[in-house]
Short mmCIF file of C-alpha atoms in Angstrom, two decimals:
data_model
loop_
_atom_site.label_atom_id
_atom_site.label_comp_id
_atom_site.label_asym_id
_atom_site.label_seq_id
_atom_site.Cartn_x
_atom_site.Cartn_y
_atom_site.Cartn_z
CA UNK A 10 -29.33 17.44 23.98
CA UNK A 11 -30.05 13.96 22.94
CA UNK A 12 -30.67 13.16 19.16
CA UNK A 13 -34.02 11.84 18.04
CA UNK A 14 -35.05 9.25 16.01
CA UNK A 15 -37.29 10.56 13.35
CA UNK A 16 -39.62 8.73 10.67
CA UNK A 17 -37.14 6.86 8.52
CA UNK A 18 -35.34 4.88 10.91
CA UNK A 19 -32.17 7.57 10.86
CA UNK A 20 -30.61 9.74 13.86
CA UNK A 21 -31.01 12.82 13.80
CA UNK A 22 -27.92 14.87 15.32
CA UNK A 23 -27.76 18.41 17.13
CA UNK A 24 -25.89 21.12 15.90
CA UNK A 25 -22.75 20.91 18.17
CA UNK A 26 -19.01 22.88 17.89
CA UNK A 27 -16.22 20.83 17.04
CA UNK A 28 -13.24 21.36 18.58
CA UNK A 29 -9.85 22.76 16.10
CA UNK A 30 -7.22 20.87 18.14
CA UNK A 31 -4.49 21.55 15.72
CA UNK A 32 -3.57 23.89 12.63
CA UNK A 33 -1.06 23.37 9.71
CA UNK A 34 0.12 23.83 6.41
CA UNK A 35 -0.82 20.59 5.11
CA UNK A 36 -3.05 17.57 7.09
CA UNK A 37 -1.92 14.05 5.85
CA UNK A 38 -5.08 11.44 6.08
CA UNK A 39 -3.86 8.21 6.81
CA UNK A 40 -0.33 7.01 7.86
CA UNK A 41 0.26 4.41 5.73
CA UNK A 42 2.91 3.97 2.75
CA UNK A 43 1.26 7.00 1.21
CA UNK A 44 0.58 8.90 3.92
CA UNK A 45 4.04 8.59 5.31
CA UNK A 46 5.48 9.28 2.15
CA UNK A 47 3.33 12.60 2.12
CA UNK A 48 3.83 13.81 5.15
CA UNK A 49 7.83 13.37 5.22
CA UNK A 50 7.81 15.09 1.70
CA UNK A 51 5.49 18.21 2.79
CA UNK A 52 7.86 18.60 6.23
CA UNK A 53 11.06 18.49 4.12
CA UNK A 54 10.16 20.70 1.75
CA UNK A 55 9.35 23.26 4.63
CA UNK A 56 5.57 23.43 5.51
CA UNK A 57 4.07 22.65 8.84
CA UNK A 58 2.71 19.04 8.46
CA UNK A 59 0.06 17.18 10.51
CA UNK A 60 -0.52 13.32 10.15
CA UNK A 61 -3.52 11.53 11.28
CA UNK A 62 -3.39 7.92 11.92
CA UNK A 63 -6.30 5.40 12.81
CA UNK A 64 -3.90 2.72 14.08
CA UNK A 65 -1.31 3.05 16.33
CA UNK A 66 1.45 2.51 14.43
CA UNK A 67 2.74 4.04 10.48
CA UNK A 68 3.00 1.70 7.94
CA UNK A 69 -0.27 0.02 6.70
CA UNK A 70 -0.46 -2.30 4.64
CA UNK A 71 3.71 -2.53 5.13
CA UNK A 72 3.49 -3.26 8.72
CA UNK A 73 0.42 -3.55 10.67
CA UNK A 74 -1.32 -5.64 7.28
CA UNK A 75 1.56 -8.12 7.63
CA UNK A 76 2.24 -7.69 3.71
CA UNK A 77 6.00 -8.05 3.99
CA UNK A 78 6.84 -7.43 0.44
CA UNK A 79 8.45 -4.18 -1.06
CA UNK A 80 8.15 -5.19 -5.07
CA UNK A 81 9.23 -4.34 -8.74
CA UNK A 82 11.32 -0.87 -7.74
CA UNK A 83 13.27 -2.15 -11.21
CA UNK A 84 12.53 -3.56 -14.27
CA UNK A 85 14.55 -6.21 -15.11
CA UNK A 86 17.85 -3.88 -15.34
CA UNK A 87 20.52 -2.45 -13.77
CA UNK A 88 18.68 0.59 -12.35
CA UNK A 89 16.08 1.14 -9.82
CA UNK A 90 13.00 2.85 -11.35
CA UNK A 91 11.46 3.55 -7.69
CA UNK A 92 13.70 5.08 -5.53
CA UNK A 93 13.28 8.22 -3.44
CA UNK A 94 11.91 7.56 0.56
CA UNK A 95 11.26 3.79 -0.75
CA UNK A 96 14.59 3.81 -1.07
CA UNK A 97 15.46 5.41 2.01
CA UNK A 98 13.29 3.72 4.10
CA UNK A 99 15.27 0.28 2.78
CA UNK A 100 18.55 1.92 3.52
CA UNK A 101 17.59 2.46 7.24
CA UNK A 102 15.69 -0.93 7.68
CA UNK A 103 19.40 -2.58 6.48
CA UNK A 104 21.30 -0.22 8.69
CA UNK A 105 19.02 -2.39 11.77
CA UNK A 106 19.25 -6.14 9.77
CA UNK A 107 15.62 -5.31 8.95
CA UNK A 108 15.41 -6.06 4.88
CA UNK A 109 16.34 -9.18 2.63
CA UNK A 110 16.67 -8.12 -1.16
CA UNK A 111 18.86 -8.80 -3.85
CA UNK A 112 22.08 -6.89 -3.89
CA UNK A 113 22.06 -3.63 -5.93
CA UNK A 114 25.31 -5.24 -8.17
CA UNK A 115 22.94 -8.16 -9.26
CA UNK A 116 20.09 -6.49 -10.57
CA UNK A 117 19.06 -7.23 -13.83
CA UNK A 118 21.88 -10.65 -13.59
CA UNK A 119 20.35 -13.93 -14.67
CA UNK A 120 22.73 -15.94 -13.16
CA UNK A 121 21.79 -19.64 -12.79
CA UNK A 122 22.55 -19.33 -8.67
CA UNK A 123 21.00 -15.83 -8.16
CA UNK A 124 17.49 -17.33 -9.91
CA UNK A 125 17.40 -20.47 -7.81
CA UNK A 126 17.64 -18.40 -4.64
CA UNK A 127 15.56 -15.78 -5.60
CA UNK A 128 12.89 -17.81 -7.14
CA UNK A 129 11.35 -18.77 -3.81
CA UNK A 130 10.81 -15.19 -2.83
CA UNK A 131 8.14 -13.89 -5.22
CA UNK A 132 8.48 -11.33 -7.21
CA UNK A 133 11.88 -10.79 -7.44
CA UNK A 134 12.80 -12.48 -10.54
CA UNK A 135 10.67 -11.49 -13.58
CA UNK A 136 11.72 -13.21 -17.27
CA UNK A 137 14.65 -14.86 -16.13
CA UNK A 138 16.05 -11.69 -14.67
CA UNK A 139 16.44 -10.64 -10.94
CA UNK A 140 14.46 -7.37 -9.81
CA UNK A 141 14.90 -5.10 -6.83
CA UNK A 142 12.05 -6.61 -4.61
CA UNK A 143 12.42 -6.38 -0.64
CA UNK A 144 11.29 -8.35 2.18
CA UNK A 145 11.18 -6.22 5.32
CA UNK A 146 10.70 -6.94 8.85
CA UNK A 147 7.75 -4.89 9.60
CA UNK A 148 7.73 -4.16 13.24
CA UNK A 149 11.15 -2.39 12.51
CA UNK A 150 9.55 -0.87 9.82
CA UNK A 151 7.45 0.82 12.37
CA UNK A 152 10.37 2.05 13.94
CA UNK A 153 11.92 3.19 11.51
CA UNK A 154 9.11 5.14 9.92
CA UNK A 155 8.47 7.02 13.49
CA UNK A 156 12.31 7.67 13.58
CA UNK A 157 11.67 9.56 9.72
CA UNK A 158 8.61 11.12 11.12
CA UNK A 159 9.99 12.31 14.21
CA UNK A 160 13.14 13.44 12.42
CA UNK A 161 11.40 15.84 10.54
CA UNK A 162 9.09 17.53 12.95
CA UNK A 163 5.97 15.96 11.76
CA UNK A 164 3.11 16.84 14.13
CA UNK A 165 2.05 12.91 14.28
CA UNK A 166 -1.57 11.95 15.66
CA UNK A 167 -2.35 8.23 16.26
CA UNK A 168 -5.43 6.44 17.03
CA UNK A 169 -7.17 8.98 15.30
CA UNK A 170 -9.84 8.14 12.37
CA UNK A 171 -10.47 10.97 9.85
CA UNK A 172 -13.78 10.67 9.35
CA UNK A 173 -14.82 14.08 6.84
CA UNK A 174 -13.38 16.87 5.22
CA UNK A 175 -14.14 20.30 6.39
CA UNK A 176 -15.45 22.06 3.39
CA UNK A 177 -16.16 26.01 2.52
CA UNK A 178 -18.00 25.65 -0.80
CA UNK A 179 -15.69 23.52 -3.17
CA UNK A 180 -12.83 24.13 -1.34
CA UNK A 181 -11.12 21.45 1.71
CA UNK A 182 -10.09 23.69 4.71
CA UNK A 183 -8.97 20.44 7.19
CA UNK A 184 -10.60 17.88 8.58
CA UNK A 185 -12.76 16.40 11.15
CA UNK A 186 -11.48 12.98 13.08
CA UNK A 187 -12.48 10.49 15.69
CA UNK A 188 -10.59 9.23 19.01
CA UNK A 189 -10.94 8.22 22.40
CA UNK A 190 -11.30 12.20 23.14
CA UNK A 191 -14.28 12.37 20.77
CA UNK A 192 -14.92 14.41 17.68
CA UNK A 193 -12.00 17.09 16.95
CA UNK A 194 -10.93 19.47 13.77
CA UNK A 195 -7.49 19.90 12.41
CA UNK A 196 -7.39 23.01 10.06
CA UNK A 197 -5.09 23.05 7.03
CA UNK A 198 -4.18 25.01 4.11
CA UNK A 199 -4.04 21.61 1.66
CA UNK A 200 -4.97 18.38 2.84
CA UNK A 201 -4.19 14.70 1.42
CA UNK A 202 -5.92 11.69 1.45
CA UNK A 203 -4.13 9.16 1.50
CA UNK A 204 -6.41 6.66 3.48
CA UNK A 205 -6.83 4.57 0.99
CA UNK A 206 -10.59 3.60 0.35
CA UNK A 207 -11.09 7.98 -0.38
CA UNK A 208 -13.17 8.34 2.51
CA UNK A 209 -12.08 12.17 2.93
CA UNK A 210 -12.32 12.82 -0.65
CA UNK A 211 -15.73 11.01 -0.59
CA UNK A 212 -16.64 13.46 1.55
CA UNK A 213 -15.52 16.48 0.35
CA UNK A 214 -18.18 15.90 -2.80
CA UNK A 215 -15.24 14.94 -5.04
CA UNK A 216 -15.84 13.00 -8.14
CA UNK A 217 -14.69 8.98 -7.97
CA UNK A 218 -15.15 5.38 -8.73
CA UNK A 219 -15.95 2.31 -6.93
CA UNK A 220 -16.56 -0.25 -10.17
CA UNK A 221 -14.45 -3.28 -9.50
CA UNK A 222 -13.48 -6.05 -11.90
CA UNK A 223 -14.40 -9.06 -9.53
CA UNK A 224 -10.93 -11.22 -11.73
CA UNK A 225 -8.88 -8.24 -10.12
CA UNK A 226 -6.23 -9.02 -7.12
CA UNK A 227 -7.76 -5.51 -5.77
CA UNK A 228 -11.47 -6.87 -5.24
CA UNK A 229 -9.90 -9.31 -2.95
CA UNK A 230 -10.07 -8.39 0.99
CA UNK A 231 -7.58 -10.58 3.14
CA UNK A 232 -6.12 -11.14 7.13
CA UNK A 233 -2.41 -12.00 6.10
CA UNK A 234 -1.03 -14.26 9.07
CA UNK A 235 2.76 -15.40 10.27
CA UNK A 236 4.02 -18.92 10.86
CA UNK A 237 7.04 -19.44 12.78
CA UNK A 238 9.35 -21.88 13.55
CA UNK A 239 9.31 -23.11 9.93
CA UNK A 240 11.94 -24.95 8.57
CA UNK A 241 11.78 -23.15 4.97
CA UNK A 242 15.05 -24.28 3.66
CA UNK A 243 13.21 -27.66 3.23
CA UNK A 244 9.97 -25.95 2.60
CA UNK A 245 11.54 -24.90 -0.47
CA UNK A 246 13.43 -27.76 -1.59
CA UNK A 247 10.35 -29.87 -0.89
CA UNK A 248 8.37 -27.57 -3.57
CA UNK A 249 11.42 -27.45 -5.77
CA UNK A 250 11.49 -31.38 -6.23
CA UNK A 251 8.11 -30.76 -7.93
CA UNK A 252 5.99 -32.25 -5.71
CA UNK A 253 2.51 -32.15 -7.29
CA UNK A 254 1.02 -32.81 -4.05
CA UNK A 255 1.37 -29.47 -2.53
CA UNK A 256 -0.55 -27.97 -4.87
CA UNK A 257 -3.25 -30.72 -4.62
CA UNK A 258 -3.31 -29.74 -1.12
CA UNK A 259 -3.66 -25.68 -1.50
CA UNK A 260 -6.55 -26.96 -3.73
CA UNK A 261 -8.00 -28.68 -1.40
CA UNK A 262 -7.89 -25.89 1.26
CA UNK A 263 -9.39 -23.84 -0.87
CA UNK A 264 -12.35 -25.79 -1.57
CA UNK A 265 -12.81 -26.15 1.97
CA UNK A 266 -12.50 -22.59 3.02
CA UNK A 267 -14.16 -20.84 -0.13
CA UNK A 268 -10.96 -18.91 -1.19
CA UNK A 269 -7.32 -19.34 -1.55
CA UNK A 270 -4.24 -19.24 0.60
CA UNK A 271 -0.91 -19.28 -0.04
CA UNK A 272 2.16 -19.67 2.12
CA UNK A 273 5.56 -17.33 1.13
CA UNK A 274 9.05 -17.16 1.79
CA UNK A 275 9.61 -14.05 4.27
CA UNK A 276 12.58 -12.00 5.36
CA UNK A 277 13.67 -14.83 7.63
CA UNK A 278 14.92 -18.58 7.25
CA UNK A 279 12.12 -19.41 10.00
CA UNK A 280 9.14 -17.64 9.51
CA UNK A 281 6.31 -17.88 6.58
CA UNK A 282 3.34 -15.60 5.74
CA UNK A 283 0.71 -16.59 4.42
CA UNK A 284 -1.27 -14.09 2.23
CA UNK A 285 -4.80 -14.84 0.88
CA UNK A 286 -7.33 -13.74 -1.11
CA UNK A 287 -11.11 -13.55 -0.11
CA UNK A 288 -13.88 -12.47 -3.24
CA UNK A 289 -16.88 -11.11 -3.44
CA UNK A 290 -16.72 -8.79 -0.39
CA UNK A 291 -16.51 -4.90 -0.35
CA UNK A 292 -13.79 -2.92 1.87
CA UNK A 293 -16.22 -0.64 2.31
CA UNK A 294 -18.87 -2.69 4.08
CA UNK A 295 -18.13 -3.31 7.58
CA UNK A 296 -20.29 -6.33 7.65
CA UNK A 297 -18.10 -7.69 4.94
CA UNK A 298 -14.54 -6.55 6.73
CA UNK A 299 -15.83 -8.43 10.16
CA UNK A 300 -16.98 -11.15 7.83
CA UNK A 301 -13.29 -11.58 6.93
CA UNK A 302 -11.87 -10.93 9.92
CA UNK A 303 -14.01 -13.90 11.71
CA UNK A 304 -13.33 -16.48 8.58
CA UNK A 305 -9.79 -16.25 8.17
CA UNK A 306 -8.89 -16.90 11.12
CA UNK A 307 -11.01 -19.81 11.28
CA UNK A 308 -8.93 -20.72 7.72
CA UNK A 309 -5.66 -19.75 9.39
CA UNK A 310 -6.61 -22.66 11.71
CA UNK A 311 -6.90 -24.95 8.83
CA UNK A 312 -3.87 -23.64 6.79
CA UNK A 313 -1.68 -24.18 10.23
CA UNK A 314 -2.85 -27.80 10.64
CA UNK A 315 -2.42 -28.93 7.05
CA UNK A 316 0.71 -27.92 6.68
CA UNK A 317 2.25 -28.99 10.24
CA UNK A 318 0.40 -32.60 9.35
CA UNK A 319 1.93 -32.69 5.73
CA UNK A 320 4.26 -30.61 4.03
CA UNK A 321 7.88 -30.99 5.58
CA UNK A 322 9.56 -27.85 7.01
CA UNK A 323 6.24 -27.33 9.17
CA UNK A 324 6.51 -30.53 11.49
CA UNK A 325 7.48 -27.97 14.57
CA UNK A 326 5.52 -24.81 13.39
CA UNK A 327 3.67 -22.37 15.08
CA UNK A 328 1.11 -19.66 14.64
CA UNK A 329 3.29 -16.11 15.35
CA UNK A 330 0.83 -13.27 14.52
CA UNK A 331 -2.74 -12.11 12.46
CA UNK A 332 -2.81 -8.60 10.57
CA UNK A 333 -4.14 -6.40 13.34
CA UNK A 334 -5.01 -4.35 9.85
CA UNK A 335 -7.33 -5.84 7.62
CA UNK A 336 -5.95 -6.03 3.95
CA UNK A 337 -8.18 -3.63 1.50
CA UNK A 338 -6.40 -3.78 -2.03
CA UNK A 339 -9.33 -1.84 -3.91
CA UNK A 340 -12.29 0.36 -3.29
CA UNK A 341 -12.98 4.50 -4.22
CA UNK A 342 -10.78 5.99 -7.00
CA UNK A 343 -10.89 9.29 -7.38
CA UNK A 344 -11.72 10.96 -11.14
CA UNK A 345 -9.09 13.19 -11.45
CA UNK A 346 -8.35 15.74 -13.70
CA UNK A 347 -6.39 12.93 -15.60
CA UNK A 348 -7.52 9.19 -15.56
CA UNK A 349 -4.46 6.74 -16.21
CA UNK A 350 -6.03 3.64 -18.11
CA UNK A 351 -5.13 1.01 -19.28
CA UNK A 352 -3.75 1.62 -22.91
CA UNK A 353 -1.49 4.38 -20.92
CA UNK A 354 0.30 1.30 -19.75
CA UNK A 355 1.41 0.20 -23.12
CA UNK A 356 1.66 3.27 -24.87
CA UNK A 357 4.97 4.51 -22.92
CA UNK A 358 3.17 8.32 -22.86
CA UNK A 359 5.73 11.04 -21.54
CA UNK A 360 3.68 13.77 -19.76
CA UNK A 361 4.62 17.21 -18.48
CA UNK A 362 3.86 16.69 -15.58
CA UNK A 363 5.26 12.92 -14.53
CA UNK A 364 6.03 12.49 -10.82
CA UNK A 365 6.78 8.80 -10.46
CA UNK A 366 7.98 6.34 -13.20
CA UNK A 367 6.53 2.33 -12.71
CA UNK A 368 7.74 -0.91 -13.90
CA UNK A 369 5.83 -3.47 -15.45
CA UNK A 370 4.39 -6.09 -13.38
CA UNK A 371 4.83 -9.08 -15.11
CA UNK A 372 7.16 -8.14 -17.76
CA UNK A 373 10.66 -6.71 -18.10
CA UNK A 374 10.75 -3.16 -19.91
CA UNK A 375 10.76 -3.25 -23.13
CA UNK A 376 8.61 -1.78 -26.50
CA UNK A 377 6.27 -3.92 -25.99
CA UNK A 378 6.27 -2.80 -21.72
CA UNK A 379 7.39 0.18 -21.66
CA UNK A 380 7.86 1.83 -18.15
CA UNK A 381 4.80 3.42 -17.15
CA UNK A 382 4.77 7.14 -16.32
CA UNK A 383 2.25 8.80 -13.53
CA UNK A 384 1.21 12.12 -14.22
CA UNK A 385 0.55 14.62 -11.34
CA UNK A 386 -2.65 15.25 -12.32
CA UNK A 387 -4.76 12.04 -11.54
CA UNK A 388 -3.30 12.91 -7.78
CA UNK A 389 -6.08 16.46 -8.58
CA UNK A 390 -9.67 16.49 -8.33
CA UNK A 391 -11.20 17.75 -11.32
CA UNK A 392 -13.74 20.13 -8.96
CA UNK A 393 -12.62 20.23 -5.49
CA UNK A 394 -9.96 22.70 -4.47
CA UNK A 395 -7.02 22.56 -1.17
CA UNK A 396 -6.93 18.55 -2.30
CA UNK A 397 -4.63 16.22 -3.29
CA UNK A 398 -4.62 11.94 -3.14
CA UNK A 399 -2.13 9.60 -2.28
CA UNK A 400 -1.99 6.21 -2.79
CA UNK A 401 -3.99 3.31 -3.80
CA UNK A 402 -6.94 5.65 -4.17
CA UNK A 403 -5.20 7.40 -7.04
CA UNK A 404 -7.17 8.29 -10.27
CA UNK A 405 -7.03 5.62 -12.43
CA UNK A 406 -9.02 2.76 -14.05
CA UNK A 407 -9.34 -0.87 -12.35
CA UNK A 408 -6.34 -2.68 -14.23
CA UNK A 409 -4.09 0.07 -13.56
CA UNK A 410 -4.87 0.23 -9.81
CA UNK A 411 -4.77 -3.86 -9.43
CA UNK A 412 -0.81 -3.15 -10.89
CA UNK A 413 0.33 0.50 -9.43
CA UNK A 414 -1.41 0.26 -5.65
CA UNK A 415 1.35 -1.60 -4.01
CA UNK A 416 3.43 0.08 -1.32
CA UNK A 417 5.72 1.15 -3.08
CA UNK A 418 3.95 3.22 -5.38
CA UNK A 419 2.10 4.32 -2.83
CA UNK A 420 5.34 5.35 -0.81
CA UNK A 421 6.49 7.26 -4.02
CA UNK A 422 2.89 8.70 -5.43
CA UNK A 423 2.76 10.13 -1.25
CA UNK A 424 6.19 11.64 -1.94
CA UNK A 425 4.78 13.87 -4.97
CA UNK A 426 1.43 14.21 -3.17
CA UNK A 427 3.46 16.04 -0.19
CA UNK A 428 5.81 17.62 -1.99
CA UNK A 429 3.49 19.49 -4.07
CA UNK A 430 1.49 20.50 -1.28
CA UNK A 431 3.97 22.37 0.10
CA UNK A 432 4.87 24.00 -2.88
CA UNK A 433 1.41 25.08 -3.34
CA UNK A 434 1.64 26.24 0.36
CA UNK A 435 4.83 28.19 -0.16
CA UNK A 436 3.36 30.10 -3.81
CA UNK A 437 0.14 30.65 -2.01
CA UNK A 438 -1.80 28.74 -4.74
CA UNK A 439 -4.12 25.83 -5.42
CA UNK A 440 -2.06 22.13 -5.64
CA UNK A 441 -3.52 22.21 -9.36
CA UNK A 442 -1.60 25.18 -9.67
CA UNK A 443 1.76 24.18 -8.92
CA UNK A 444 4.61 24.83 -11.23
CA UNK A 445 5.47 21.15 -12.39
CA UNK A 446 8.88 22.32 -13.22
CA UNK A 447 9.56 23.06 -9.75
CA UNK A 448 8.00 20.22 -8.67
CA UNK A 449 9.77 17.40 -10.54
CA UNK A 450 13.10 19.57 -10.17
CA UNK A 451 12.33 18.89 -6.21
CA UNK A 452 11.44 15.23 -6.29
CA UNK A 453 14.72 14.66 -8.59
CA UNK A 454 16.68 16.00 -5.77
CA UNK A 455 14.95 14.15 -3.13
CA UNK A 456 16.35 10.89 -5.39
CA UNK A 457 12.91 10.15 -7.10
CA UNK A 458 15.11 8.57 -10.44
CA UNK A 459 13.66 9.78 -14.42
CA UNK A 460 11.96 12.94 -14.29
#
């Protein structure tokens, strides 16, 4: 039966059966930091897991959006605030050479030679004072996140797009996705969403968010690219020596191109990325991701030739590789049945029911910043039921998502997200219902650090 077109310019589908291709405990939407973080979680803690992927590879933002930066997993001492899988994953990644970061023994060391190294790597040092921040290589990233996958008996489903959630009343029951082998159903007990923009809990009818600040690093889209064969030793010392003039000339591609770039040390002597920042656009438009897509690269041309013509290190560079993910820092937030604003991130709040524990950004923890605590319930819709987020799409305000959506936080909300649906699995109750006792008694021995 063909569809019709009827009076308002819309198509107007047939009634067809879907397909259930698959049935689990818990279905994981989206295989990025969260979504890997979920779905490893949920399998370890013993319930039947299903991941759905749109690319064809796990990571995300970590691998496939070329944003090679792990950041802030301390803050500004000795200990690591953000450990758990994040930390595992690191471990494995410098079992294969895969990771650059600061030793464990120097964190929180100002030492005159640690901050001159680690100055041209941002992030890491923060007030004077050296930070665990980690630049991974991320195509064995991707291995090693199929190896933790695999390892677990994750049932793991790439090139697949979750498009809705399945829905009896207010309650999720699975999901419907899209692939080369058309329109198919996974069934599952709780499901996650951890794809980022909320498109499943969209769906669903849950409560969320889209407002923006437009000043906000998360209402920025961006293609990150790769430049090899750069000599950054001298890239460095050329911007140490305070040349003015390579600013002048990041200010003068910007003008040109209508939004900033900025080339960054990586894990590797030889290779730069270059992140950027594009305004004004929503990730949720696809007229505005193309728009991106098309016009970076065109910058990406620009960037390459005005550095290979005058900044030294570049003389013999080469362009290595575009994002084959576009980067979307903000869109949907979910309201959840807690909202973390910002006054939470300056108030140092303990809650009952914390399942992740965040450094400051910008500032070394203090009274002034004290650590910031993530409660389990702005992972909770307020209304729908078998639901839980991970990720960037967590409940919160827009200044607390610009600081807490990086990977990861993401890796570590997923880990919570995961492990509390199998709990809920296991007790035969609704995620809201979870003991948190027994749920931050389970993260704490899966290494999550301060609960």
């Amino acid at each position: 039966m063909k569809g019709r077109l009827s009076t308002k310019r819309a198509i107007l589908e047939p009634a067809r059966e879907v397909k259930v291709c698959a049935e689990a405990d818990v279905v994981v939407v989206g295989g990025g930091p969260a979504g890997v973080g979920a779905a490893i979680a949920a399998a370890r803690t013993g319930a039947q897991t299903v991941l759905v992927e749109r690319y064809g590879h796990l990571g995300g933002m970590a691998t496939g959006g070329l944003v090679i930066l792990i950041p802030h997993m301390s803050d500004g001492g000795r200990e690591l605030q953000i450990a758990g899988l994040c930390q595992e994953m690191i471990d494995r990644l410098d079992v294969k050479g895969g990771a650059l970061h600061p030793r464990k023994q120097d964190l929180g060391s100002s030492a005159p030679k640690l901050l001159s190294f680690w100055r041209n790597h941002f992030s890491v040092v923060v007030e004077e004072k050296v930070r665990f921040t980690v630049y991974p290589d991320p195509e064995l990233l991707k291995c090693v996140l199929n190896d933790m996958v695999e390892e677990v008996g994750v049932n793991l489903w790439l090139h697949s797009w979750g498009s809705r959630a399945i829905t009896d009343g207010d309650t999720v029951k699975g999901i419907v996705f899209e692939s080369k082998a058309g329109r198919q159903a996974i069934l599952g007990k709780v499901t996650i969403d951890a794809t980022g923009d909320g498109d499943i809990f969209a769906s669903s009818g849950a409560e969320f968010d889209a407002k923006i600040d437009p000043q906000l690093r998360n209402s920025h889209l961006a293609v990150v690219f790769l430049l090899g064969n750069v000599d950054v030793k001298r890239f460095n010392e050329y911007k140490e020596a305070g040349q003015p003039r390579f600013g002048e000339l990041m200010q003068e591609l910007m003008k040109s191109v209508g939004f900033r770039l900025w080339p960054m040390s990586s894990w590797r002597n030889d290779v730069v990325w270059v992140n950027n920042w594009v305004p004004g656009l929503s990730a949720l438009d696809v007229k505005d991701l193309t728009w991106t897509e098309v016009n970076v690269r065109k910058a990406m041309l620009r960037t390459y030739e005005l550095l290979k013509k005058n900044v030294p290190g570049f003389e013999n560079c080469f362009i290595m590789e575009t994002a084959s993910q576009i980067g979307t820092r903000g869109s949907r937030r979910l309201v959840g049945e807690y909202v973390v604003t910002k006054g939470d991130m300056h108030s140092g709040t303990n809650y009952h029911d914390t399942i992740a524990v965040f450094p400051n950004l910008d500032h070394n923890q203090s009274a002034e910043y004290p650590n910031v605590q993530i409660p389990y319930r702005c992972l909770i819709p307020r209304r729908i039921e078998g639901l839980l987020v991970a990720g960037r799409c967590f409940s919160s305000d827009p200044v607390v998502n610009d600081n807490f959506n990086l990977i990861p936080h993401c890796i570590a909300m997923g880990q919570a997200a995961g492990t509390a649906a199998a709990l809920a699995v296991k007790d035969g109750v609704s995620p809201r219902k979870v003991d948190y006792r027994a749920l931050r008694r389970h993260l704490t021995e899966q290494g999550v650090p301060y609960l």
